Amino acid sequence: MKLSSNPIQSSIPAICVSKSSAAAMLNLSPGKFSELVETGAMPKPRCVGSRRLWLVTELYTCAAALPSQDEEDTWGDL
């Protein structure tokens, strides 16, 4: 029987995610996600040792605050 190299089972909901996973959750490239973090449109990461992780709840909150199609696009310069 081969043990999984991932210590966390995939059936357990994530509390924090990596930058690439956070970007994928928003259907963005990691570069575009980094731009949104730098401008404050997305949250800054949390630090766990040398790792940088994003709280999923903060990602949902920030995503909900992005302008809808009917609102004025304030992110056009990004």
PDB file of C-alpha atoms in Angstrom:
ATOM      1  CA  MET A   1       0.000   0.000   0.000  1.00  0.00           C
ATOM      2  CA  LYS A   2       1.475   3.328  -1.101  1.00  0.00           C
ATOM      3  CA  LEU A   3       1.037   6.256   1.257  1.00  0.00           C
ATOM      4  CA  SER A   4       0.108   9.629  -0.144  1.00  0.00           C
ATOM      5  CA  SER A   5       2.867  12.230  -0.166  1.00  0.00           C
ATOM      6  CA  ASN A   6       0.245  14.861   0.720  1.00  0.00           C
ATOM      7  CA  PRO A   7      -0.157  14.942   4.518  1.00  0.00           C
ATOM      8  CA  ILE A   8      -3.607  16.550   4.250  1.00  0.00           C
ATOM      9  CA  GLN A   9      -6.433  14.564   2.745  1.00  0.00           C
ATOM     10  CA  SER A  10      -8.066  16.258  -0.255  1.00  0.00           C
ATOM     11  CA  SER A  11     -11.515  15.761   1.312  1.00  0.00           C
ATOM     12  CA  ILE A  12     -10.641  18.237   4.072  1.00  0.00           C
ATOM     13  CA  PRO A  13     -11.613  21.794   3.085  1.00  0.00           C
ATOM     14  CA  ALA A  14      -8.652  24.150   2.826  1.00  0.00           C
ATOM     15  CA  ILE A  15      -8.394  27.056   5.248  1.00  0.00           C
ATOM     16  CA  CYS A  16      -5.314  28.514   3.553  1.00  0.00           C
ATOM     17  CA  VAL A  17      -3.994  28.114   0.021  1.00  0.00           C
ATOM     18  CA  SER A  18      -0.809  28.886  -1.894  1.00  0.00           C
ATOM     19  CA  LYS A  19      -0.562  31.796  -4.333  1.00  0.00           C
ATOM     20  CA  SER A  20      -1.041  29.539  -7.342  1.00  0.00           C
ATOM     21  CA  SER A  21      -4.123  27.947  -5.752  1.00  0.00           C
ATOM     22  CA  ALA A  22      -5.529  31.355  -4.754  1.00  0.00           C
ATOM     23  CA  ALA A  23      -5.064  32.590  -8.323  1.00  0.00           C
ATOM     24  CA  ALA A  24      -6.697  29.428  -9.692  1.00  0.00           C
ATOM     25  CA  MET A  25      -9.667  29.896  -7.339  1.00  0.00           C
ATOM     26  CA  LEU A  26     -10.216  33.297  -8.988  1.00  0.00           C
ATOM     27  CA  ASN A  27      -9.469  31.993 -12.486  1.00  0.00           C
ATOM     28  CA  LEU A  28      -6.493  34.370 -12.724  1.00  0.00           C
ATOM     29  CA  SER A  29      -2.847  33.939 -13.549  1.00  0.00           C
ATOM     30  CA  PRO A  30      -0.487  34.096 -10.557  1.00  0.00           C
ATOM     31  CA  GLY A  31       0.950  37.321 -11.995  1.00  0.00           C
ATOM     32  CA  LYS A  32      -2.447  39.021 -12.199  1.00  0.00           C
ATOM     33  CA  PHE A  33      -3.263  37.773  -8.696  1.00  0.00           C
ATOM     34  CA  SER A  34       0.018  39.330  -7.445  1.00  0.00           C
ATOM     35  CA  GLU A  35      -0.985  42.647  -9.033  1.00  0.00           C
ATOM     36  CA  LEU A  36      -4.306  42.563  -7.197  1.00  0.00           C
ATOM     37  CA  VAL A  37      -2.511  41.802  -3.911  1.00  0.00           C
ATOM     38  CA  GLU A  38      -0.126  44.735  -4.488  1.00  0.00           C
ATOM     39  CA  THR A  39      -3.020  47.147  -5.146  1.00  0.00           C
ATOM     40  CA  GLY A  40      -4.989  45.918  -2.126  1.00  0.00           C
ATOM     41  CA  ALA A  41      -7.804  44.359  -4.142  1.00  0.00           C
ATOM     42  CA  MET A  42      -6.822  40.944  -2.757  1.00  0.00           C
ATOM     43  CA  PRO A  43      -5.546  40.227   0.757  1.00  0.00           C
ATOM     44  CA  LYS A  44      -1.917  39.940   1.737  1.00  0.00           C
ATOM     45  CA  PRO A  45      -0.693  36.432   2.581  1.00  0.00           C
ATOM     46  CA  ARG A  46      -0.294  34.979   6.055  1.00  0.00           C
ATOM     47  CA  CYS A  47       3.133  33.692   7.059  1.00  0.00           C
ATOM     48  CA  VAL A  48       3.732  30.135   8.238  1.00  0.00           C
ATOM     49  CA  GLY A  49       7.477  29.945   8.600  1.00  0.00           C
ATOM     50  CA  SER A  50       8.813  30.758   5.142  1.00  0.00           C
ATOM     51  CA  ARG A  51       5.509  29.846   3.436  1.00  0.00           C
ATOM     52  CA  ARG A  52       3.034  32.471   2.278  1.00  0.00           C
ATOM     53  CA  LEU A  53      -0.601  31.359   2.415  1.00  0.00           C
ATOM     54  CA  TRP A  54      -3.912  33.092   1.727  1.00  0.00           C
ATOM     55  CA  LEU A  55      -6.974  32.611   3.923  1.00  0.00           C
ATOM     56  CA  VAL A  56      -9.802  31.256   1.776  1.00  0.00           C
ATOM     57  CA  THR A  57     -12.390  33.304   3.690  1.00  0.00           C
ATOM     58  CA  GLU A  58     -10.508  36.528   2.881  1.00  0.00           C
ATOM     59  CA  LEU A  59     -10.312  35.553  -0.791  1.00  0.00           C
ATOM     60  CA  TYR A  60     -14.103  35.094  -0.893  1.00  0.00           C
ATOM     61  CA  THR A  61     -14.652  38.454   0.812  1.00  0.00           C
ATOM     62  CA  CYS A  62     -12.320  40.312  -1.556  1.00  0.00           C
ATOM     63  CA  ALA A  63     -13.726  38.573  -4.637  1.00  0.00           C
ATOM     64  CA  ALA A  64     -17.251  39.609  -3.611  1.00  0.00           C
ATOM     65  CA  ALA A  65     -16.052  43.234  -3.394  1.00  0.00           C
ATOM     66  CA  LEU A  66     -14.774  43.295  -6.990  1.00  0.00           C
ATOM     67  CA  PRO A  67     -16.972  45.395  -9.304  1.00  0.00           C
ATOM     68  CA  SER A  68     -19.707  43.580 -11.195  1.00  0.00           C
ATOM     69  CA  GLN A  69     -20.167  43.999 -14.936  1.00  0.00           C
ATOM     70  CA  ASP A  70     -22.823  46.672 -14.356  1.00  0.00           C
ATOM     71  CA  GLU A  71     -20.606  48.738 -12.057  1.00  0.00           C
ATOM     72  CA  GLU A  72     -17.924  51.163 -13.151  1.00  0.00           C
ATOM     73  CA  ASP A  73     -14.716  49.249 -13.858  1.00  0.00           C
ATOM     74  CA  THR A  74     -12.176  50.580 -11.386  1.00  0.00           C
ATOM     75  CA  TRP A  75      -9.655  47.815 -12.178  1.00  0.00           C
ATOM     76  CA  GLY A  76      -9.089  48.782 -15.810  1.00  0.00           C
ATOM     77  CA  ASP A  77      -5.541  49.993 -15.228  1.00  0.00           C
ATOM     78  CA  LEU A  78      -4.378  46.677 -13.784  1.00  0.00           C
TER      79      LEU A  78
END
